[in-house]
C-alpha cells in the first residue's frame, strides 16, 4: 500500500504541476486559459480571478501532496479542484457550447467526454490516495519499490497530460453514431 500511495501522490502531483506550468509558461498560454474559462461560462469580469485561483490552487496542491507522510491535505485540495473542473466540463458539454481545453496551457483541442473520463480517473486516484493517507499508510522503505512507483507515476501522468494528443492520434475523424445504422450489418 505504501508504494501505491507514493505512486498516486507522484502521479497527481506531476499532473497538477504540469497543468500549472502550462498555464504559466507565458502570457499567451495564460490568456488562452482565461479565454477557455470564459467559453465555459465564467463571466468575463471574473475570468482572470478564476484563472489565478486555479493556478494558485494547482500549485498549492502540488506542495501539499509533497508534505507530510501521506499528503492528505493535498488530496483534499485535488478532490475539490477536480470536482470543480469536472463539473465545468460536464456543464459545458451539456450546454453544447464549443470550448477548448486549456487544462495544460493554450490548446485548440475541444472539450469532450475524454476530459470527463480523465478527470474521473484522477478523482478515483485522489479518493484512493486520501483513504490511504488517512489510514496512516507508512512511508515506503525499499529503493527498488520507490523507483518502480515513480516510474509508474511518470507513465500514468504522461498519459493524463497527453490525453488530447492521444485522443487525436486514435480519432480517425469519422462521424460517430449512437446506435446501429438501418440496414447495416451487425
mmCIF file of C-alpha atoms in Angstrom:
data_model
loop_
_atom_site.group_PDB
_atom_site.id
_atom_site.type_symbol
_atom_site.label_atom_id
_atom_site.label_comp_id
_atom_site.label_asym_id
_atom_site.label_seq_id
_atom_site.Cartn_x
_atom_site.Cartn_y
_atom_site.Cartn_z
ATOM 1 C CA UNK A 1 0.000 0.000 0.000
ATOM 2 C CA UNK A 2 2.914 2.356 0.746
ATOM 3 C CA UNK A 3 4.198 2.168 -2.826
ATOM 4 C CA UNK A 4 0.718 2.622 -4.315
ATOM 5 C CA UNK A 5 0.207 5.737 -2.198
ATOM 6 C CA UNK A 6 3.595 7.079 -3.286
ATOM 7 C CA UNK A 7 2.751 6.421 -6.944
ATOM 8 C CA UNK A 8 -0.598 8.190 -6.655
ATOM 9 C CA UNK A 9 0.938 11.180 -4.846
ATOM 10 C CA UNK A 10 3.572 11.486 -7.549
ATOM 11 C CA UNK A 11 1.142 10.989 -10.445
ATOM 12 C CA UNK A 12 -1.369 13.553 -9.196
ATOM 13 C CA UNK A 13 1.434 15.943 -8.227
ATOM 14 C CA UNK A 14 3.073 15.703 -11.658
ATOM 15 C CA UNK A 15 -0.274 16.263 -13.405
ATOM 16 C CA UNK A 16 -1.081 19.344 -11.323
ATOM 17 C CA UNK A 17 2.475 20.704 -11.685
ATOM 18 C CA UNK A 18 2.294 20.281 -15.470
ATOM 19 C CA UNK A 19 -1.113 21.922 -15.534
ATOM 20 C CA UNK A 20 0.047 24.977 -13.580
ATOM 21 C CA UNK A 21 3.287 25.195 -15.570
ATOM 22 C CA UNK A 22 1.410 25.035 -18.869
ATOM 23 C CA UNK A 23 -0.771 27.953 -17.860
ATOM 24 C CA UNK A 24 2.174 29.979 -16.520
ATOM 25 C CA UNK A 25 4.646 29.392 -19.330
ATOM 26 C CA UNK A 26 3.776 32.738 -20.892
ATOM 27 C CA UNK A 27 1.197 35.459 -21.328
ATOM 28 C CA UNK A 28 -0.326 33.768 -24.375
ATOM 29 C CA UNK A 29 -0.864 30.493 -22.509
ATOM 30 C CA UNK A 30 -2.410 32.249 -19.519
ATOM 31 C CA UNK A 31 -4.708 34.344 -21.736
ATOM 32 C CA UNK A 32 -5.687 31.151 -23.543
ATOM 33 C CA UNK A 33 -6.686 29.629 -20.218
ATOM 34 C CA UNK A 34 -8.696 32.744 -19.325
ATOM 35 C CA UNK A 35 -10.438 32.568 -22.699
ATOM 36 C CA UNK A 36 -11.180 28.894 -22.166
ATOM 37 C CA UNK A 37 -12.726 29.707 -18.781
ATOM 38 C CA UNK A 38 -14.940 32.352 -20.425
ATOM 39 C CA UNK A 39 -16.026 29.923 -23.127
ATOM 40 C CA UNK A 40 -17.026 27.501 -20.357
ATOM 41 C CA UNK A 41 -19.342 30.080 -18.808
ATOM 42 C CA UNK A 42 -17.136 32.062 -16.419
ATOM 43 C CA UNK A 43 -18.191 35.729 -16.685
ATOM 44 C CA UNK A 44 -15.573 37.888 -18.407
ATOM 45 C CA UNK A 45 -15.192 40.119 -15.329
ATOM 46 C CA UNK A 46 -14.252 37.044 -13.237
ATOM 47 C CA UNK A 47 -12.153 35.112 -15.738
ATOM 48 C CA UNK A 48 -8.785 36.494 -14.595
ATOM 49 C CA UNK A 49 -9.641 35.916 -10.928
ATOM 50 C CA UNK A 50 -10.770 32.347 -11.667
ATOM 51 C CA UNK A 51 -7.660 31.680 -13.760
ATOM 52 C CA UNK A 52 -5.373 32.944 -10.992
ATOM 53 C CA UNK A 53 -7.300 30.967 -8.350
ATOM 54 C CA UNK A 54 -6.998 27.771 -10.399
ATOM 55 C CA UNK A 55 -3.246 28.166 -10.856
ATOM 56 C CA UNK A 56 -2.723 29.015 -7.174
ATOM 57 C CA UNK A 57 -4.859 26.003 -6.216
ATOM 58 C CA UNK A 58 -2.898 23.713 -8.517
ATOM 59 C CA UNK A 59 0.430 24.939 -7.113
ATOM 60 C CA UNK A 60 -0.828 24.571 -3.550
ATOM 61 C CA UNK A 61 -1.999 21.018 -4.296
ATOM 62 C CA UNK A 62 1.479 20.074 -5.527
ATOM 63 C CA UNK A 63 3.111 21.455 -2.381
ATOM 64 C CA UNK A 64 0.547 19.825 -0.073
ATOM 65 C CA UNK A 65 0.933 16.454 -1.814
ATOM 66 C CA UNK A 66 4.674 16.619 -1.184
ATOM 67 C CA UNK A 67 4.347 17.475 2.506
ATOM 68 C CA UNK A 68 3.762 15.126 5.387
ATOM 69 C CA UNK A 69 3.725 11.387 5.457
ATOM 70 C CA UNK A 70 0.605 10.833 3.345
ATOM 71 C CA UNK A 71 -0.268 14.071 1.596
ATOM 72 C CA UNK A 72 -3.882 14.042 2.867
ATOM 73 C CA UNK A 73 -4.356 17.840 2.650
ATOM 74 C CA UNK A 74 -3.109 17.745 -0.944
ATOM 75 C CA UNK A 75 -5.590 15.021 -1.817
ATOM 76 C CA UNK A 76 -8.434 17.029 -0.270
ATOM 77 C CA UNK A 77 -7.491 20.058 -2.381
ATOM 78 C CA UNK A 78 -7.111 17.980 -5.562
ATOM 79 C CA UNK A 79 -10.530 16.431 -4.952
ATOM 80 C CA UNK A 80 -12.086 19.892 -4.651
ATOM 81 C CA UNK A 81 -10.310 21.187 -7.748
ATOM 82 C CA UNK A 82 -11.091 18.100 -9.825
ATOM 83 C CA UNK A 83 -14.752 18.206 -8.776
ATOM 84 C CA UNK A 84 -14.952 21.844 -9.896
ATOM 85 C CA UNK A 85 -13.125 21.149 -13.175
ATOM 86 C CA UNK A 86 -15.274 18.119 -13.966
ATOM 87 C CA UNK A 87 -18.477 19.999 -13.150
ATOM 88 C CA UNK A 88 -17.423 22.789 -15.522
ATOM 89 C CA UNK A 89 -16.593 20.342 -18.292
ATOM 90 C CA UNK A 90 -19.871 18.428 -17.916
ATOM 91 C CA UNK A 91 -21.844 21.683 -17.813
ATOM 92 C CA UNK A 92 -20.115 22.875 -20.972
ATOM 93 C CA UNK A 93 -20.744 19.585 -22.771
ATOM 94 C CA UNK A 94 -24.423 19.567 -21.792
ATOM 95 C CA UNK A 95 -24.909 23.137 -22.966
ATOM 96 C CA UNK A 96 -23.464 22.300 -26.373
ATOM 97 C CA UNK A 97 -21.015 25.174 -26.076
ATOM 98 C CA UNK A 98 -17.831 24.729 -28.048
ATOM 99 C CA UNK A 99 -14.841 25.309 -25.807
ATOM 100 C CA UNK A 100 -11.221 24.309 -25.991
ATOM 101 C CA UNK A 101 -9.353 22.511 -23.264
ATOM 102 C CA UNK A 102 -6.663 24.736 -21.840
ATOM 103 C CA UNK A 103 -6.060 22.316 -18.992
ATOM 104 C CA UNK A 104 -2.315 22.238 -19.602
ATOM 105 C CA UNK A 105 -1.969 25.664 -21.215
ATOM 106 C CA UNK A 106 -3.178 27.008 -24.536
ATOM 107 C CA UNK A 107 -4.780 24.292 -26.633
ATOM 108 C CA UNK A 108 -7.217 24.098 -29.502
ATOM 109 C CA UNK A 109 -8.447 20.623 -28.542
ATOM 110 C CA UNK A 110 -12.190 20.769 -27.945
ATOM 111 C CA UNK A 111 -13.568 19.711 -24.584
ATOM 112 C CA UNK A 112 -15.071 16.254 -24.837
ATOM 113 C CA UNK A 113 -16.015 13.122 -22.989
ATOM 114 C CA UNK A 114 -12.380 12.073 -22.745
ATOM 115 C CA UNK A 115 -11.825 15.019 -20.380
ATOM 116 C CA UNK A 116 -14.612 13.773 -18.135
ATOM 117 C CA UNK A 117 -13.109 10.267 -18.171
ATOM 118 C CA UNK A 118 -9.634 11.641 -17.456
ATOM 119 C CA UNK A 119 -10.892 13.688 -14.519
ATOM 120 C CA UNK A 120 -12.965 10.785 -13.188
ATOM 121 C CA UNK A 121 -9.846 8.606 -13.148
ATOM 122 C CA UNK A 122 -7.935 11.363 -11.348
ATOM 123 C CA UNK A 123 -10.801 11.740 -8.866
ATOM 124 C CA UNK A 124 -10.723 7.997 -8.163
ATOM 125 C CA UNK A 125 -6.957 8.107 -7.650
ATOM 126 C CA UNK A 126 -7.303 11.076 -5.294
ATOM 127 C CA UNK A 127 -10.004 9.268 -3.288
ATOM 128 C CA UNK A 128 -7.720 6.237 -3.014
ATOM 129 C CA UNK A 129 -4.802 8.462 -2.018
ATOM 130 C CA UNK A 130 -6.816 10.260 0.636
ATOM 131 C CA UNK A 131 -8.107 6.979 2.083
ATOM 132 C CA UNK A 132 -4.589 5.512 2.172
ATOM 133 C CA UNK A 133 -3.165 8.681 3.719
ATOM 134 C CA UNK A 134 -5.874 8.826 6.379
ATOM 135 C CA UNK A 135 -5.299 5.131 7.156
ATOM 136 C CA UNK A 136 -1.765 6.027 8.197
ATOM 137 C CA UNK A 137 -0.002 4.140 5.429
ATOM 138 C CA UNK A 138 3.713 4.068 6.309
ATOM 139 C CA UNK A 139 6.362 5.557 4.051
ATOM 140 C CA UNK A 140 7.990 3.197 1.537
ATOM 141 C CA UNK A 141 11.342 1.794 2.600
ATOM 142 C CA UNK A 142 12.836 -0.059 -0.377
ATOM 143 C CA UNK A 143 14.635 1.865 -3.101
ATOM 144 C CA UNK A 144 13.564 -0.545 -5.850
ATOM 145 C CA UNK A 145 9.904 -0.150 -4.872
ATOM 146 C CA UNK A 146 10.243 3.631 -4.819
ATOM 147 C CA UNK A 147 11.785 3.597 -8.304
ATOM 148 C CA UNK A 148 9.042 1.357 -9.681
ATOM 149 C CA UNK A 149 6.350 3.556 -8.086
ATOM 150 C CA UNK A 150 7.994 6.685 -9.508
ATOM 151 C CA UNK A 151 8.264 5.160 -12.987
ATOM 152 C CA UNK A 152 4.617 4.059 -12.920
ATOM 153 C CA UNK A 153 3.565 7.520 -11.742
ATOM 154 C CA UNK A 154 5.514 9.187 -14.526
ATOM 155 C CA UNK A 155 3.998 6.951 -17.206
ATOM 156 C CA UNK A 156 0.496 7.481 -15.789
ATOM 157 C CA UNK A 157 0.998 11.234 -15.550
ATOM 158 C CA UNK A 158 2.197 11.431 -19.147
ATOM 159 C CA UNK A 159 -0.898 9.547 -20.304
ATOM 160 C CA UNK A 160 -3.076 12.049 -18.423
ATOM 161 C CA UNK A 161 -1.146 15.100 -19.611
ATOM 162 C CA UNK A 162 -1.252 13.983 -23.245
ATOM 163 C CA UNK A 163 -4.919 12.931 -23.239
ATOM 164 C CA UNK A 164 -5.737 15.332 -26.080
ATOM 165 C CA UNK A 165 -2.824 14.221 -28.231
ATOM 166 C CA UNK A 166 -3.599 10.539 -27.661
ATOM 167 C CA UNK A 167 -7.278 11.150 -28.420
ATOM 168 C CA UNK A 168 -6.356 12.880 -31.672
ATOM 169 C CA UNK A 169 -3.953 10.078 -32.565
ATOM 170 C CA UNK A 170 -6.673 7.445 -32.270
ATOM 171 C CA UNK A 171 -9.509 9.552 -33.731
ATOM 172 C CA UNK A 172 -9.944 8.794 -37.416
ATOM 173 C CA UNK A 173 -12.226 11.804 -37.883
ATOM 174 C CA UNK A 174 -15.177 9.643 -38.899
ATOM 175 C CA UNK A 175 -18.538 10.755 -37.537
ATOM 176 C CA UNK A 176 -19.791 8.671 -34.635
ATOM 177 C CA UNK A 177 -23.293 7.281 -34.368
ATOM 178 C CA UNK A 178 -25.070 6.476 -31.158
ATOM 179 C CA UNK A 179 -26.549 3.226 -32.423
ATOM 180 C CA UNK A 180 -26.790 0.857 -35.329
ATOM 181 C CA UNK A 181 -27.497 2.340 -38.708
ATOM 182 C CA UNK A 182 -30.528 0.906 -40.512
ATOM 183 C CA UNK A 183 -29.585 -1.761 -42.959
ATOM 184 C CA UNK A 184 -26.069 -2.179 -41.684
ATOM 185 C CA UNK A 185 -24.534 -5.495 -40.761
ATOM 186 C CA UNK A 186 -24.165 -6.281 -37.031
#
